[in-house]
Amino acid sequence: MRDTIRIGTRTLGAGRPLFLMAECGVTCNYDMAITRDLIDAVREAGADAIKFIFWFPDELMSDRTIPYEYETVDGPRTENMYAMLQKLRFTFDQWVEVKRYADERGVVMFSTVNTASGIEWAEKLGLDAYKLSSWDYHCPALWRRIASLGKPMLVDTGPVNTLEVAAALQLMRDEGNDQAVLVHCPHADRPDEINMRSIPYMREAFGTLVGFSSKGQESETDIAAVALGAVMIEKRLTLSRRLPGHHHILSLEPKEFTAWVRMIRDVQEALGVSDLRPSPADLGERWRSFRRLVAARDLEAGTRITADMLEAKRPEAGVSPEWLEFFVGRELKRDLRENEAIRWDDV
């Protein structure tokens, strides 16, 4: 698999700026005004992309009686899943408008695609990448068709194991597609079940780029993902947690999202390089706080120096105290006042 991938105008890879995308596949409420405002929020925050979902419930569900329970700020709610997904849809012409608006705002738009009609719409819209849900691993026909398009595939890995991921990547290779980003997307609430070390494990085991899908508002695991080498992070975004529907309660609002983007980019900058490179601030503190050899008292020229005649005091400019033994036993060439720094040519 490639070690860099291009999505729109952005390049994903080690050492590249993190690809940060807003997950709005539900939280746009499939309302055009809300969707435009979310795209604006992504741009203003300095994130890279916004991701939606192309829902086609008739192609996705056979049992249309399944209930779906979710949390809101006002407590739990239960809806019929099929009816709920029917409401989470735009017409194709509306998607054209959304794509045009995202392009105008410089925001990469792509979608989770889980049906044949979704692929058709994504291609007509000219989307630059596909997101594949971990719930669709056992649909090889769908995956082969997407892989054959030769576009980047961001692949969720939540409920699947190593062999299932390996099979999916082999399917991509069979179709000539080497543009994979495996996305660690845990659904657990308990910290001991999140297993952030999946990120370096997948990178090493599969030789592929790895990203992270953040479940909720908290940022601890997002920071860990950056430190562990993720090249992209997906974060839920809503205009308001009080909006009707699911996932809003898990999402950041625009001002929070802006702060989150800034924080994540700062974390990446703070990682630095695999080397010891003192910063200018560290070097400034060193000059003030490291010590030099100075006279412990007034000393006359001709004095033969003993260890007790010199002391180590701040600042650094001068001879390091580690050279004390060099001066012991040598004759002083000039007078030194108390606290005056000794020089190499003073003996």
CSV table of C-alpha atoms in Angstrom, one decimal:
chain,number,residue,atom,x,y,z
A,1,MET,CA,0.0,0.0,0.0
A,2,ARG,CA,1.2,3.6,-0.7
A,3,ASP,CA,2.9,5.6,2.0
A,4,THR,CA,1.2,8.8,0.8
A,5,ILE,CA,-2.3,9.3,-0.6
A,6,ARG,CA,-3.8,12.3,-2.3
A,7,ILE,CA,-7.4,13.3,-1.5
A,8,GLY,CA,-8.5,16.4,-3.3
A,9,THR,CA,-5.8,19.0,-2.7
A,10,ARG,CA,-4.5,17.3,0.5
A,11,THR,CA,-1.8,14.7,0.9
A,12,LEU,CA,-2.0,12.1,3.7
A,13,GLY,CA,1.2,10.5,5.0
A,14,ALA,CA,3.8,10.4,7.7
A,15,GLY,CA,5.3,13.9,8.2
A,16,ARG,CA,2.4,15.5,6.5
A,17,PRO,CA,-0.2,17.8,8.2
A,18,LEU,CA,-2.9,15.7,9.7
A,19,PHE,CA,-6.0,15.2,7.5
A,20,LEU,CA,-8.8,16.4,9.8
A,21,MET,CA,-12.4,15.7,8.8
A,22,ALA,CA,-15.8,16.4,10.2
A,23,GLU,CA,-18.2,13.5,10.5
A,24,CYS,CA,-21.6,14.9,9.5
A,25,GLY,CA,-23.2,11.8,8.0
A,26,VAL,CA,-26.1,12.2,10.5
A,27,THR,CA,-25.7,15.6,12.1
A,28,CYS,CA,-26.3,17.6,8.9
A,29,ASN,CA,-30.0,16.4,9.4
A,30,TYR,CA,-30.1,16.5,5.6
A,31,ASP,CA,-31.2,20.1,5.8
A,32,MET,CA,-29.5,22.3,3.2
A,33,ALA,CA,-29.0,25.3,5.4
A,34,ILE,CA,-27.5,23.2,8.2
A,35,THR,CA,-25.3,21.4,5.7
A,36,ARG,CA,-23.9,24.7,4.3
A,37,ASP,CA,-23.3,26.0,7.8
A,38,LEU,CA,-21.4,22.8,8.7
A,39,ILE,CA,-19.2,23.2,5.6
A,40,ASP,CA,-18.5,26.8,6.7
A,41,ALA,CA,-17.6,25.6,10.2
A,42,VAL,CA,-15.1,23.1,8.7
A,43,ARG,CA,-13.5,25.8,6.7
A,44,GLU,CA,-13.4,28.3,9.5
A,45,ALA,CA,-11.9,25.8,11.9
A,46,GLY,CA,-9.0,25.0,9.5
A,47,ALA,CA,-10.0,21.3,9.0
A,48,ASP,CA,-9.7,19.6,5.7
A,49,ALA,CA,-12.8,17.7,4.8
A,50,ILE,CA,-16.4,16.9,5.6
A,51,LYS,CA,-17.9,13.5,5.3
A,52,PHE,CA,-21.5,12.6,4.8
A,53,ILE,CA,-23.4,9.3,4.1
A,54,PHE,CA,-25.3,8.3,1.1
A,55,TRP,CA,-28.3,6.5,2.6
A,56,PHE,CA,-30.4,4.2,0.4
A,57,PRO,CA,-32.5,2.3,3.0
A,58,ASP,CA,-34.3,0.1,0.4
A,59,GLU,CA,-31.0,-1.3,-0.7
A,60,LEU,CA,-29.6,-1.6,2.8
A,61,MET,CA,-32.4,-3.1,4.9
A,62,SER,CA,-34.6,-6.1,4.5
A,63,ASP,CA,-36.3,-6.0,8.0
A,64,ARG,CA,-37.9,-2.6,8.2
A,65,THR,CA,-39.2,-3.1,11.7
A,66,ILE,CA,-35.9,-2.7,13.5
A,67,PRO,CA,-35.9,-0.1,16.3
A,68,TYR,CA,-33.0,2.3,16.9
A,69,GLU,CA,-32.4,3.8,20.3
A,70,TYR,CA,-30.1,6.7,20.8
A,71,GLU,CA,-29.3,9.4,23.4
A,72,THR,CA,-30.2,13.1,23.1
A,73,VAL,CA,-29.7,16.0,25.5
A,74,ASP,CA,-33.3,15.4,26.6
A,75,GLY,CA,-32.8,11.7,27.3
A,76,PRO,CA,-33.1,8.5,25.2
A,77,ARG,CA,-35.2,8.2,22.1
A,78,THR,CA,-36.3,5.3,20.0
A,79,GLU,CA,-37.2,5.4,16.3
A,80,ASN,CA,-37.9,2.9,13.6
A,81,MET,CA,-34.5,2.7,11.8
A,82,TYR,CA,-35.9,2.4,8.3
A,83,ALA,CA,-38.1,5.4,8.7
A,84,MET,CA,-35.2,7.4,10.3
A,85,LEU,CA,-32.8,6.6,7.4
A,86,GLN,CA,-35.5,7.6,4.9
A,87,LYS,CA,-35.4,11.1,6.5
A,88,LEU,CA,-31.6,11.3,6.3
A,89,ARG,CA,-31.4,11.8,2.6
A,90,PHE,CA,-30.8,14.4,-0.1
A,91,THR,CA,-31.9,14.2,-3.7
A,92,PHE,CA,-29.1,13.9,-6.2
A,93,ASP,CA,-29.6,17.6,-7.3
A,94,GLN,CA,-29.2,18.6,-3.7
A,95,TRP,CA,-26.0,16.7,-3.4
A,96,VAL,CA,-24.7,18.5,-6.5
A,97,GLU,CA,-25.4,21.8,-4.7
A,98,VAL,CA,-23.6,20.5,-1.6
A,99,LYS,CA,-20.6,19.4,-3.6
A,100,ARG,CA,-20.5,22.8,-5.4
A,101,TYR,CA,-20.6,24.7,-2.1
A,102,ALA,CA,-17.9,22.6,-0.5
A,103,ASP,CA,-15.7,23.1,-3.6
A,104,GLU,CA,-16.2,26.8,-3.4
A,105,ARG,CA,-15.3,26.8,0.3
A,106,GLY,CA,-12.1,24.8,-0.3
A,107,VAL,CA,-13.4,21.8,1.8
A,108,VAL,CA,-12.9,18.3,0.6
A,109,MET,CA,-16.3,16.4,0.5
A,110,PHE,CA,-16.7,12.7,0.4
A,111,SER,CA,-19.1,10.1,1.7
A,112,THR,CA,-19.5,6.8,3.3
A,113,VAL,CA,-21.0,4.5,0.6
A,114,ASN,CA,-22.7,1.3,1.4
A,115,THR,CA,-24.9,0.5,-1.7
A,116,ALA,CA,-24.7,0.3,-5.4
A,117,SER,CA,-26.7,3.5,-5.8
A,118,GLY,CA,-24.3,5.3,-3.5
A,119,ILE,CA,-21.4,4.4,-5.7
A,120,GLU,CA,-23.2,5.7,-8.8
A,121,TRP,CA,-24.0,9.0,-7.1
A,122,ALA,CA,-20.4,9.4,-5.8
A,123,GLU,CA,-19.0,8.9,-9.2
A,124,LYS,CA,-21.4,11.3,-10.8
A,125,LEU,CA,-20.5,13.9,-8.2
A,126,GLY,CA,-16.8,13.3,-8.8
A,127,LEU,CA,-15.9,12.5,-5.1
A,128,ASP,CA,-12.2,12.0,-4.5
A,129,ALA,CA,-12.4,9.3,-1.9
A,130,TYR,CA,-14.6,6.7,-0.4
A,131,LYS,CA,-15.3,5.9,3.3
A,132,LEU,CA,-16.2,2.2,3.9
A,133,SER,CA,-18.1,1.3,7.0
A,134,SER,CA,-16.9,-1.5,9.2
A,135,TRP,CA,-20.4,-2.8,9.1
A,136,ASP,CA,-20.0,-3.7,5.4
A,137,TYR,CA,-16.9,-5.9,5.5
A,138,HIS,CA,-18.7,-9.0,4.3
A,139,CYS,CA,-19.9,-7.4,1.1
A,140,PRO,CA,-17.1,-8.2,-1.3
A,141,ALA,CA,-19.0,-7.3,-4.4
A,142,LEU,CA,-19.5,-3.8,-3.1
A,143,TRP,CA,-15.9,-3.5,-2.0
A,144,ARG,CA,-14.5,-4.8,-5.3
A,145,ARG,CA,-16.6,-2.3,-7.3
A,146,ILE,CA,-15.3,0.6,-5.2
A,147,ALA,CA,-11.7,-0.7,-5.2
A,148,SER,CA,-11.8,-1.0,-9.0
A,149,LEU,CA,-12.4,2.8,-9.3
A,150,GLY,CA,-8.8,3.4,-8.1
A,151,LYS,CA,-9.7,6.0,-5.6
A,152,PRO,CA,-8.5,6.3,-1.9
A,153,MET,CA,-10.5,4.1,0.4
A,154,LEU,CA,-10.7,5.0,4.1
A,155,VAL,CA,-11.6,1.7,5.7
A,156,ASP,CA,-13.2,1.5,9.2
A,157,THR,CA,-12.0,-1.4,11.3
A,158,GLY,CA,-14.1,-1.3,14.5
A,159,PRO,CA,-15.6,-4.8,14.9
A,160,VAL,CA,-13.3,-6.8,12.6
A,161,ASN,CA,-10.1,-8.8,13.3
A,162,THR,CA,-6.7,-9.0,11.6
A,163,LEU,CA,-7.7,-11.7,9.1
A,164,GLU,CA,-10.7,-9.8,8.0
A,165,VAL,CA,-8.7,-6.6,7.5
A,166,ALA,CA,-6.0,-8.6,5.6
A,167,ALA,CA,-8.7,-10.1,3.3
A,168,ALA,CA,-10.1,-6.6,2.6
A,169,LEU,CA,-6.7,-5.3,1.7
A,170,GLN,CA,-6.0,-8.3,-0.5
A,171,LEU,CA,-9.3,-7.6,-2.3
A,172,MET,CA,-8.1,-4.0,-3.0
A,173,ARG,CA,-4.8,-5.3,-4.3
A,174,ASP,CA,-6.6,-7.8,-6.6
A,175,GLU,CA,-8.4,-4.8,-8.1
A,176,GLY,CA,-5.2,-2.8,-8.5
A,177,ASN,CA,-6.0,-0.3,-5.7
A,178,ASP,CA,-3.1,0.5,-3.3
A,179,GLN,CA,-4.7,3.6,-1.7
A,180,ALA,CA,-5.9,2.4,1.7
A,181,VAL,CA,-6.2,4.2,5.0
A,182,LEU,CA,-7.2,1.8,7.8
A,183,VAL,CA,-9.3,3.7,10.4
A,184,HIS,CA,-9.3,2.6,14.0
A,185,CYS,CA,-12.9,3.3,15.0
A,186,PRO,CA,-13.6,1.8,18.5
A,187,HIS,CA,-17.2,1.9,19.7
A,188,ALA,CA,-16.3,1.1,23.3
A,189,ASP,CA,-16.8,3.4,26.3
A,190,ARG,CA,-14.4,1.7,28.7
A,191,PRO,CA,-10.8,3.0,28.3
A,192,ASP,CA,-9.4,-0.5,28.6
A,193,GLU,CA,-11.4,-1.6,25.6
A,194,ILE,CA,-10.3,1.2,23.2
A,195,ASN,CA,-6.9,-0.3,22.4
A,196,MET,CA,-5.2,2.7,20.8
A,197,ARG,CA,-2.1,0.6,20.1
A,198,SER,CA,-4.1,-0.8,17.1
A,199,ILE,CA,-2.9,2.2,15.2
A,200,PRO,CA,0.9,1.3,15.2
A,201,TYR,CA,0.0,-2.4,15.0
A,202,MET,CA,-2.0,-1.9,11.8
A,203,ARG,CA,0.6,0.3,10.3
A,204,GLU,CA,3.3,-2.3,10.9
A,205,ALA,CA,1.2,-5.4,10.2
A,206,PHE,CA,-0.3,-4.2,6.9
A,207,GLY,CA,2.2,-1.6,5.7
A,208,THR,CA,-0.5,1.0,5.3
A,209,LEU,CA,-1.5,4.4,6.5
A,210,VAL,CA,-3.7,4.5,9.6
A,211,GLY,CA,-6.3,7.0,10.9
A,212,PHE,CA,-8.6,7.3,13.8
A,213,SER,CA,-12.3,7.9,14.1
A,214,SER,CA,-13.2,9.6,17.4
A,215,LYS,CA,-16.4,8.5,18.9
A,216,GLY,CA,-17.4,11.4,21.1
A,217,GLN,CA,-16.5,14.9,22.4
A,218,GLU,CA,-13.5,13.8,24.5
A,219,SER,CA,-10.0,14.5,23.1
A,220,GLU,CA,-7.8,12.2,25.1
A,221,THR,CA,-7.8,9.4,22.5
A,222,ASP,CA,-7.4,11.9,19.7
A,223,ILE,CA,-4.2,13.1,21.2
A,224,ALA,CA,-3.1,9.5,21.6
A,225,ALA,CA,-3.9,8.8,18.0
A,226,VAL,CA,-1.6,11.7,16.9
A,227,ALA,CA,1.2,10.5,19.1
A,228,LEU,CA,0.8,6.9,17.8
A,229,GLY,CA,1.1,8.0,14.2
A,230,ALA,CA,-2.4,8.5,12.8
A,231,VAL,CA,-2.4,10.4,9.6
A,232,MET,CA,-6.1,11.4,9.7
A,233,ILE,CA,-8.7,11.9,12.4
A,234,GLU,CA,-12.4,12.0,12.0
A,235,LYS,CA,-14.4,14.0,14.6
A,236,ARG,CA,-18.2,14.4,14.9
A,237,LEU,CA,-19.5,18.0,14.2
A,238,THR,CA,-22.9,19.5,14.8
A,239,LEU,CA,-24.3,23.0,14.8
A,240,SER,CA,-26.0,22.3,18.1
A,241,ARG,CA,-26.3,19.3,20.4
A,242,ARG,CA,-29.9,20.3,20.9
A,243,LEU,CA,-30.9,19.5,17.3
A,244,PRO,CA,-33.2,16.6,16.8
A,245,GLY,CA,-31.8,13.2,15.8
A,246,HIS,CA,-28.9,11.0,16.9
A,247,HIS,CA,-25.2,11.6,17.2
A,248,HIS,CA,-25.7,15.3,18.0
A,249,ILE,CA,-25.1,14.6,21.7
A,250,LEU,CA,-21.7,13.0,20.8
A,251,SER,CA,-20.5,15.9,18.6
A,252,LEU,CA,-18.6,19.1,19.0
A,253,GLU,CA,-20.3,22.4,18.2
A,254,PRO,CA,-18.5,24.8,15.8
A,255,LYS,CA,-16.5,26.8,18.4
A,256,GLU,CA,-15.5,23.6,20.1
A,257,PHE,CA,-14.5,22.1,16.8
A,258,THR,CA,-12.3,25.1,16.0
A,259,ALA,CA,-10.6,24.8,19.3
A,260,TRP,CA,-10.2,21.0,18.7
A,261,VAL,CA,-8.6,21.5,15.3
A,262,ARG,CA,-6.1,24.0,16.7
A,263,MET,CA,-5.3,21.7,19.6
A,264,ILE,CA,-4.7,18.7,17.4
A,265,ARG,CA,-2.5,20.6,15.0
A,266,ASP,CA,-0.5,21.9,18.0
A,267,VAL,CA,-0.1,18.3,19.3
A,268,GLN,CA,1.3,17.2,15.9
A,269,GLU,CA,3.7,20.2,15.8
A,270,ALA,CA,4.8,19.3,19.4
A,271,LEU,CA,5.8,15.8,18.4
A,272,GLY,CA,8.8,17.2,16.6
A,273,VAL,CA,11.5,14.8,15.3
A,274,SER,CA,13.4,11.7,16.6
A,275,ASP,CA,16.3,13.7,17.9
A,276,LEU,CA,17.4,15.9,20.8
A,277,ARG,CA,17.0,19.4,19.6
A,278,PRO,CA,16.8,22.1,22.3
A,279,SER,CA,14.4,24.8,21.4
A,280,PRO,CA,15.4,28.5,21.3
A,281,ALA,CA,13.5,28.8,24.6
A,282,ASP,CA,15.4,25.9,26.1
A,283,LEU,CA,18.7,27.4,25.0
A,284,GLY,CA,17.8,30.8,26.5
A,285,GLU,CA,17.0,29.1,29.8
A,286,ARG,CA,20.3,27.2,29.5
A,287,TRP,CA,22.2,30.5,29.2
A,288,ARG,CA,20.5,31.8,32.3
A,289,SER,CA,20.6,28.6,34.4
A,290,PHE,CA,23.7,26.6,33.5
A,291,ARG,CA,26.8,27.5,35.4
A,292,ARG,CA,30.4,28.7,34.8
A,293,LEU,CA,33.5,28.8,36.9
A,294,VAL,CA,34.0,32.0,38.8
A,295,ALA,CA,36.4,33.1,41.6
A,296,ALA,CA,35.1,32.2,45.1
A,297,ARG,CA,36.9,35.3,46.4
A,298,ASP,CA,39.3,38.0,45.3
A,299,LEU,CA,42.4,36.3,43.9
A,300,GLU,CA,45.8,37.9,43.0
A,301,ALA,CA,47.9,37.1,40.0
A,302,GLY,CA,50.5,34.5,40.8
A,303,THR,CA,48.1,32.5,43.0
A,304,ARG,CA,48.3,28.7,42.6
A,305,ILE,CA,44.7,27.7,42.2
A,306,THR,CA,43.1,25.2,44.6
A,307,ALA,CA,39.6,23.6,44.1
A,308,ASP,CA,38.1,25.8,46.9
A,309,MET,CA,39.1,29.0,45.0
A,310,LEU,CA,36.6,28.4,42.2
A,311,GLU,CA,32.9,28.0,42.3
A,312,ALA,CA,30.1,27.1,39.8
A,313,LYS,CA,27.6,29.9,39.4
A,314,ARG,CA,25.1,31.2,36.8
A,315,PRO,CA,24.9,32.2,34.0
A,316,GLU,CA,26.5,29.8,31.5
A,317,ALA,CA,28.8,32.2,29.5
A,318,GLY,CA,32.3,31.1,30.4
A,319,VAL,CA,34.2,27.9,31.3
A,320,SER,CA,32.0,24.9,32.3
A,321,PRO,CA,32.5,23.6,35.9
A,322,GLU,CA,33.3,20.2,34.4
A,323,TRP,CA,36.8,21.7,33.7
A,324,LEU,CA,37.5,22.5,37.3
A,325,GLU,CA,40.4,20.0,37.5
A,326,PHE,CA,42.1,21.6,34.5
A,327,PHE,CA,42.7,24.8,36.6
A,328,VAL,CA,43.6,23.2,39.9
A,329,GLY,CA,47.4,23.5,40.5
A,330,ARG,CA,47.9,26.1,37.8
A,331,GLU,CA,49.2,29.7,38.4
A,332,LEU,CA,46.8,32.6,37.9
A,333,LYS,CA,48.1,35.2,35.4
A,334,ARG,CA,45.9,38.1,36.4
A,335,ASP,CA,43.9,39.4,39.4
A,336,LEU,CA,40.3,38.0,39.6
A,337,ARG,CA,37.6,39.6,41.7
A,338,GLU,CA,35.0,37.5,43.6
A,339,ASN,CA,32.4,36.1,41.1
A,340,GLU,CA,34.4,37.1,38.1
A,341,ALA,CA,34.5,34.3,35.5
A,342,ILE,CA,37.8,32.6,34.8
A,343,ARG,CA,39.0,32.3,31.2
A,344,TRP,CA,41.1,29.6,29.6
A,345,ASP,CA,44.0,32.1,29.1
A,346,ASP,CA,44.0,33.2,32.8
A,347,VAL,CA,46.4,30.3,33.7
